[in-house]
Short mmCIF file of C-alpha atoms and ligand atoms in Angstrom, two decimals:
data_model
loop_
_atom_site.label_atom_id
_atom_site.label_comp_id
_atom_site.label_asym_id
_atom_site.label_seq_id
_atom_site.Cartn_x
_atom_site.Cartn_y
_atom_site.Cartn_z
CA MET S 1 4.50 19.04 2.07
CA PRO S 2 6.18 16.20 4.06
CA THR S 3 6.27 17.18 7.69
CA THR S 4 8.38 14.22 8.90
CA SER S 5 11.85 14.76 9.85
CA PRO S 6 13.90 13.80 6.70
CA ASP S 7 16.17 11.66 8.92
CA GLN S 8 13.36 9.01 9.10
CA ILE S 9 11.80 6.82 6.57
CA LEU S 10 8.49 4.86 6.56
CA ILE S 11 8.88 1.38 5.05
CA ALA S 12 5.70 -0.34 4.10
CA VAL S 13 5.76 -3.90 3.00
CA ALA S 14 3.29 -5.41 0.46
CA PRO S 15 4.06 -9.03 0.75
CA THR S 16 1.54 -10.84 -1.38
CA GLY S 17 -0.64 -8.79 -3.82
CA ALA S 18 -3.34 -10.43 -5.95
CA GLU S 19 -1.58 -11.00 -9.21
CA THR S 20 1.12 -13.65 -8.56
CA THR S 21 0.03 -17.27 -8.19
CA LYS S 22 1.29 -19.57 -5.50
CA GLN S 23 2.09 -22.09 -8.14
CA ASP S 24 4.45 -19.66 -9.97
CA CYS S 25 5.93 -18.45 -6.71
CA PRO S 26 5.84 -20.94 -3.84
CA GLN S 27 7.68 -18.57 -1.56
CA LEU S 28 4.77 -16.03 -1.74
CA PRO S 29 3.07 -15.76 1.72
CA THR S 30 -0.55 -16.85 1.03
CA THR S 31 -1.66 -18.61 4.16
CA LEU S 32 -2.35 -16.77 7.43
CA GLU S 33 0.55 -18.49 9.08
CA GLU S 34 2.90 -17.51 6.25
CA LEU S 35 1.57 -13.95 6.33
CA VAL S 36 2.14 -13.48 10.06
CA GLN S 37 5.62 -15.03 9.91
CA THR S 38 6.45 -12.75 6.99
CA ALA S 39 5.05 -9.74 8.91
CA GLN S 40 7.14 -10.54 11.89
CA GLU S 41 10.33 -10.95 9.77
CA CYS S 42 9.61 -7.64 7.98
CA GLU S 43 9.00 -5.75 11.24
CA ALA S 44 12.23 -7.04 12.66
CA ALA S 45 13.98 -5.91 9.46
CA GLY S 46 12.54 -2.39 9.72
CA ALA S 47 9.06 -2.29 8.17
CA ALA S 48 6.44 -0.19 10.03
CA MET S 49 3.32 -0.92 7.97
CA ILE S 50 1.99 -3.92 6.08
CA HIS S 51 -0.30 -3.57 2.95
CA VAL S 52 -2.33 -6.74 2.97
CA HIS S 53 -4.05 -8.82 0.27
CA ILE S 54 -5.35 -12.23 1.42
CA ARG S 55 -5.80 -15.63 -0.35
CA ASP S 56 -8.41 -18.37 0.19
CA ALA S 57 -7.67 -22.01 1.03
CA ASP S 58 -6.68 -22.57 -2.68
CA HIS S 59 -4.29 -19.55 -2.52
CA HIS S 60 -6.58 -17.49 -4.80
CA PRO S 61 -7.27 -13.80 -4.05
CA THR S 62 -10.29 -13.31 -1.81
CA LEU S 63 -12.01 -10.55 0.09
CA ASP S 64 -13.79 -12.97 2.38
CA GLN S 65 -15.02 -11.05 5.40
CA SER S 66 -14.10 -13.56 8.17
CA ARG S 67 -10.71 -14.17 6.69
CA LEU S 68 -10.10 -10.47 6.53
CA ARG S 69 -11.13 -10.05 10.26
CA ASP S 70 -8.93 -12.99 11.28
CA THR S 71 -6.03 -11.56 9.39
CA VAL S 72 -6.32 -8.09 11.04
CA GLN S 73 -6.56 -9.84 14.44
CA ALA S 74 -3.61 -12.11 13.79
CA LEU S 75 -1.37 -9.28 12.66
CA ARG S 76 -2.30 -7.16 15.57
CA GLU S 77 -1.53 -10.07 17.99
CA GLY S 78 1.63 -11.15 16.25
CA THR S 79 3.18 -7.75 15.19
CA GLY S 80 3.15 -4.07 16.13
CA LEU S 81 2.80 -3.05 12.44
CA VAL S 82 0.21 -0.63 11.16
CA VAL S 83 -2.26 -2.82 9.37
CA GLN S 84 -3.38 -1.63 6.01
CA LEU S 85 -5.95 -3.65 4.11
CA SER S 86 -6.15 -3.47 0.32
CA THR S 87 -9.45 -2.19 -1.04
CA GLY S 88 -8.09 -2.67 -4.51
CA GLY S 89 -8.31 -6.43 -4.18
CA SER S 90 -7.90 -8.06 -7.61
CA VAL S 91 -9.14 -6.79 -10.91
CA HIS S 92 -11.93 -9.21 -10.66
CA ASP S 93 -13.39 -8.09 -7.31
CA PRO S 94 -16.75 -6.28 -7.46
CA LEU S 95 -16.83 -2.74 -6.10
CA GLU S 96 -19.37 -3.71 -3.42
CA SER S 97 -17.00 -6.35 -1.83
CA ARG S 98 -14.21 -3.78 -1.96
CA LEU S 99 -16.21 -1.39 0.14
CA LYS S 100 -16.95 -4.09 2.70
CA VAL S 101 -13.29 -4.45 3.42
CA LEU S 102 -13.61 -1.65 5.98
CA ASP S 103 -15.86 -3.89 8.05
CA ALA S 104 -12.74 -5.73 9.12
CA GLU S 105 -11.66 -2.52 10.90
CA PRO S 106 -8.06 -2.07 9.78
CA ASP S 107 -5.89 0.81 10.83
CA SER S 108 -5.58 1.98 7.24
CA CYS S 109 -6.87 1.05 3.80
CA SER S 110 -5.62 1.67 0.29
CA LEU S 111 -7.80 3.97 -1.84
CA THR S 112 -6.90 4.19 -5.55
CA MET S 113 -7.70 7.53 -7.07
CA GLY S 114 -8.94 6.40 -10.45
CA THR S 115 -9.33 3.68 -13.04
CA THR S 116 -6.27 2.30 -14.74
CA ASN S 117 -5.44 -0.11 -17.47
CA PHE S 118 -3.64 -2.94 -15.63
CA GLY S 119 -1.83 -5.07 -18.23
CA ASP S 120 -4.56 -6.67 -20.28
CA ASP S 121 -7.15 -5.96 -17.57
CA VAL S 122 -8.79 -2.83 -16.05
CA PHE S 123 -8.44 -1.84 -12.46
CA SER S 124 -11.82 -0.09 -11.99
CA ASN S 125 -12.11 2.82 -9.71
CA PRO S 126 -14.96 5.04 -10.92
CA TRP S 127 -15.22 8.44 -9.32
CA PRO S 128 -18.50 7.64 -7.45
CA PHE S 129 -16.79 4.62 -6.02
CA VAL S 130 -13.78 6.60 -4.87
CA CYS S 131 -16.18 9.12 -3.21
CA GLU S 132 -18.06 6.48 -1.40
CA LEU S 133 -15.01 4.64 -0.20
CA TYR S 134 -13.49 7.86 1.02
CA GLN S 135 -16.60 8.89 2.97
CA LEU S 136 -16.80 5.42 4.49
CA SER S 137 -13.13 5.65 5.55
CA GLN S 138 -13.92 8.99 7.30
CA GLU S 139 -16.95 7.49 9.05
CA ARG S 140 -15.16 4.29 10.13
CA GLN S 141 -12.03 6.19 11.24
CA VAL S 142 -9.72 4.23 8.96
CA VAL S 143 -6.85 6.23 7.46
CA PRO S 144 -6.65 5.96 3.67
CA GLU S 145 -3.51 5.65 1.79
CA PHE S 146 -4.11 7.26 -1.67
CA GLU S 147 -2.78 5.09 -4.37
CA LEU S 148 -1.59 7.05 -7.34
CA PHE S 149 -0.97 5.06 -10.55
CA ASP S 150 -1.10 8.06 -12.88
CA LEU S 151 -0.84 11.83 -12.91
CA GLY S 152 -4.62 12.13 -13.29
CA HIS S 153 -5.00 10.35 -9.98
CA VAL S 154 -2.95 13.13 -8.31
CA HIS S 155 -5.26 15.72 -9.59
CA ALA S 156 -8.25 13.62 -8.56
CA LEU S 157 -6.99 13.75 -4.92
CA ARG S 158 -7.17 17.53 -5.17
CA ARG S 159 -10.90 17.19 -6.15
CA LEU S 160 -11.59 14.71 -3.48
CA ILE S 161 -10.14 16.81 -0.64
CA ASP S 162 -12.00 19.91 -1.97
CA LYS S 163 -15.26 18.01 -1.97
CA PHE S 164 -15.00 16.00 1.26
CA GLY S 165 -12.24 17.54 3.41
CA LEU S 166 -9.38 15.83 5.16
CA PRO S 167 -9.11 12.06 6.01
CA TYR S 168 -9.75 10.77 9.51
CA GLY S 169 -6.76 11.74 11.59
CA GLY S 170 -6.04 14.89 9.63
CA LYS S 171 -3.03 13.59 7.69
CA VAL S 172 -2.85 12.92 4.06
CA HIS S 173 -0.50 10.08 2.91
CA CYS S 174 -0.09 9.11 -0.68
CA ASP S 175 1.77 6.21 -2.40
CA PHE S 176 2.86 6.46 -6.03
CA VAL S 177 2.52 3.00 -7.61
CA MET S 178 4.64 3.34 -10.70
CA GLY S 179 5.55 1.17 -13.69
CA VAL S 180 2.15 -0.67 -13.93
CA PRO S 181 1.51 -1.34 -17.66
CA GLY S 182 -1.20 1.20 -18.20
CA GLY S 183 -0.13 3.67 -15.57
CA MET S 184 2.70 6.20 -15.25
CA PRO S 185 6.21 4.91 -15.88
CA GLY S 186 8.52 4.09 -13.00
CA THR S 187 11.06 6.82 -13.67
CA ALA S 188 12.48 9.74 -11.80
CA PRO S 189 10.92 12.38 -14.24
CA ALA S 190 7.50 10.90 -13.67
CA LEU S 191 7.94 10.91 -9.95
CA VAL S 192 9.15 14.53 -10.01
CA ALA S 193 6.00 15.49 -12.00
CA GLY S 194 3.77 13.56 -9.57
CA VAL S 195 5.24 15.09 -6.49
CA ALA S 196 5.01 18.59 -8.05
CA LEU S 197 1.25 18.12 -8.48
CA LEU S 198 0.48 16.86 -4.93
CA PRO S 199 -2.04 19.05 -3.06
CA GLY S 200 -0.61 21.17 -0.35
CA GLU S 201 -2.59 19.18 2.26
CA VAL S 202 -0.39 16.13 1.64
CA THR S 203 1.73 15.41 4.74
CA SER S 204 3.71 12.40 3.45
CA TRP S 205 4.22 10.29 0.45
CA SER S 206 5.82 7.07 -0.51
CA ALA S 207 6.66 5.34 -3.77
CA THR S 208 7.01 1.86 -5.25
CA GLY S 209 8.08 0.79 -8.71
CA ILE S 210 6.72 -2.41 -10.21
CA GLY S 211 9.26 -4.92 -11.59
CA ARG S 212 12.42 -3.54 -12.97
CA SER S 213 11.45 0.03 -12.03
CA THR S 214 11.80 -0.82 -8.35
CA LEU S 215 15.27 0.44 -7.97
CA PRO S 216 14.95 3.67 -10.06
CA VAL S 217 11.81 4.53 -8.13
CA MET S 218 13.37 3.70 -4.72
CA LEU S 219 16.39 5.85 -5.42
CA ALA S 220 14.34 8.68 -6.82
CA ALA S 221 11.97 8.60 -3.85
CA LEU S 222 14.77 8.60 -1.31
CA SER S 223 16.49 11.56 -3.10
CA MET S 224 13.26 13.52 -2.87
CA GLY S 225 12.50 12.91 0.80
CA GLY S 226 9.78 10.28 0.03
CA HIS S 227 9.04 6.98 1.92
CA LEU S 228 9.11 3.48 0.47
CA ARG S 229 6.87 0.60 -0.22
CA VAL S 230 8.50 -2.65 -1.03
CA GLY S 231 7.45 -6.35 -1.28
CA MET S 232 6.59 -9.22 -3.45
CA GLU S 233 3.30 -7.63 -4.53
CA ASP S 234 5.49 -5.31 -6.61
CA VAL S 235 8.71 -7.21 -7.49
CA LEU S 236 9.80 -10.83 -7.55
CA THR S 237 13.50 -10.50 -8.23
CA LEU S 238 16.39 -8.92 -6.45
CA ALA S 239 18.38 -8.69 -9.57
CA LYS S 240 18.02 -10.16 -13.08
CA GLY S 241 17.60 -13.94 -12.44
CA VAL S 242 17.75 -13.71 -8.65
CA PRO S 243 14.40 -14.45 -7.20
CA VAL S 244 13.20 -12.85 -3.94
CA GLU S 245 13.03 -15.71 -1.39
CA ARG S 246 11.64 -13.72 1.62
CA ASN S 247 9.92 -10.31 1.70
CA ALA S 248 12.24 -9.36 4.46
CA GLN S 249 15.17 -9.27 1.86
CA LEU S 250 13.33 -6.38 0.19
CA VAL S 251 12.74 -4.61 3.45
CA GLU S 252 16.48 -5.07 4.37
CA ARG S 253 17.50 -3.57 1.07
CA ALA S 254 15.20 -0.56 1.63
CA VAL S 255 16.67 -0.09 5.09
CA ALA S 256 20.15 -0.20 3.63
CA ALA S 257 19.30 2.31 0.85
CA GLY S 258 17.79 4.51 3.48
CA ARG S 259 20.90 4.31 5.56
CA VAL S 260 22.97 5.50 2.59
CA ALA S 261 20.58 8.49 2.40
CA GLN S 262 21.18 8.96 6.23
CA ARG S 263 17.58 8.10 7.03
CA ARG S 264 16.64 5.56 9.69
CA ALA S 265 13.61 3.23 9.45
CA MET S 266 10.67 4.56 11.40
CA THR S 267 9.06 2.37 14.12
CA PRO S 268 5.42 1.42 13.87
CA ASP S 269 4.61 3.91 16.59
CA GLU S 270 6.31 6.71 14.68
CA ALA S 271 4.38 5.57 11.60
CA ARG S 272 1.09 5.82 13.60
CA THR S 273 1.91 9.47 14.42
CA LEU S 274 2.96 10.10 10.79
CA LEU S 275 -0.24 8.68 9.43
CA GLY S 276 -2.64 9.77 12.09
CA VAL S 277 -4.08 6.27 12.64
CA ARG S 278 -6.26 5.44 15.69
CA PRO S 279 -4.17 4.91 18.83
N1 LIG K 301 -4.28 -5.73 -7.25
C1 LIG K 301 -4.50 -4.46 -8.02
C2 LIG K 301 -5.54 -4.67 -8.95
C3 LIG K 301 -4.59 -1.90 -3.85
O1 LIG K 301 -4.11 -2.77 -3.21
O2 LIG K 301 -5.31 -1.03 -3.45
C4 LIG K 301 -4.89 -3.30 -7.11
C5 LIG K 301 -3.99 -3.06 -5.95
C6 LIG K 301 -4.20 -1.71 -5.37
O3 LIG K 301 -3.09 -3.79 -5.57
ZN1 LIG K 302 -2.19 -3.89 -3.27
#
């Protein structure tokens, strides 16, 4: 399974997401300037990849094509991070717009392996859409990160690889997104079950736990040789009643936890090799 040296750790930061409002959380990076500054701070703290959702002028989630392109360009100019665009968007985004995200030519894209109840909403990922997005990523030479919200999604990855072969770049990287109300719980036993089901082709995996499952998932992932995703998309507090002020705090905490596990944060170049993204 993971072929990386266990003394390294990929830290991906997901700084914004599509669910939290600017009104509820003014420190959420929603403008391009805020996003680039956050990305720079997170890179300096030890992140190697950024998972990006963007907002419009009113701070609402958007998949606007020109904003996406500008964002990719600004992140490439301002940081060395691997740039991963979300194709999940918000639960309200039509499938057609989510496919068009690849027109912005990111290094990587998220690719969720199935439909999930998402709180009171539904995060829709019908199988034909998953297949279309996957084939498009192969064509456009964009490396997918397979988002696994549930055990069924892990098995769907088996089916996808059997049907369409390996991703562009030949590596297979997955991210367990745990603790979403409607998906698998953010617990060590659930992570153990998910990792046990991963197809043999998987070369690396990371995990993130939503809300209060953040720490259990982080510690379980570290103990199993997994990588980490952190960020305000997934958690807004450092501890009960202590709000996150900057995404870099979450990266710093992941770096410190990695250090305890005797694993050092990977550089973006090392992450490019791990993930097989375009040079
Ligand atoms: N915002 C969620 C509905 C992704 O980025 O690909 C979907 C999500 C997954 O965040
Ligand atoms: Zn996301």
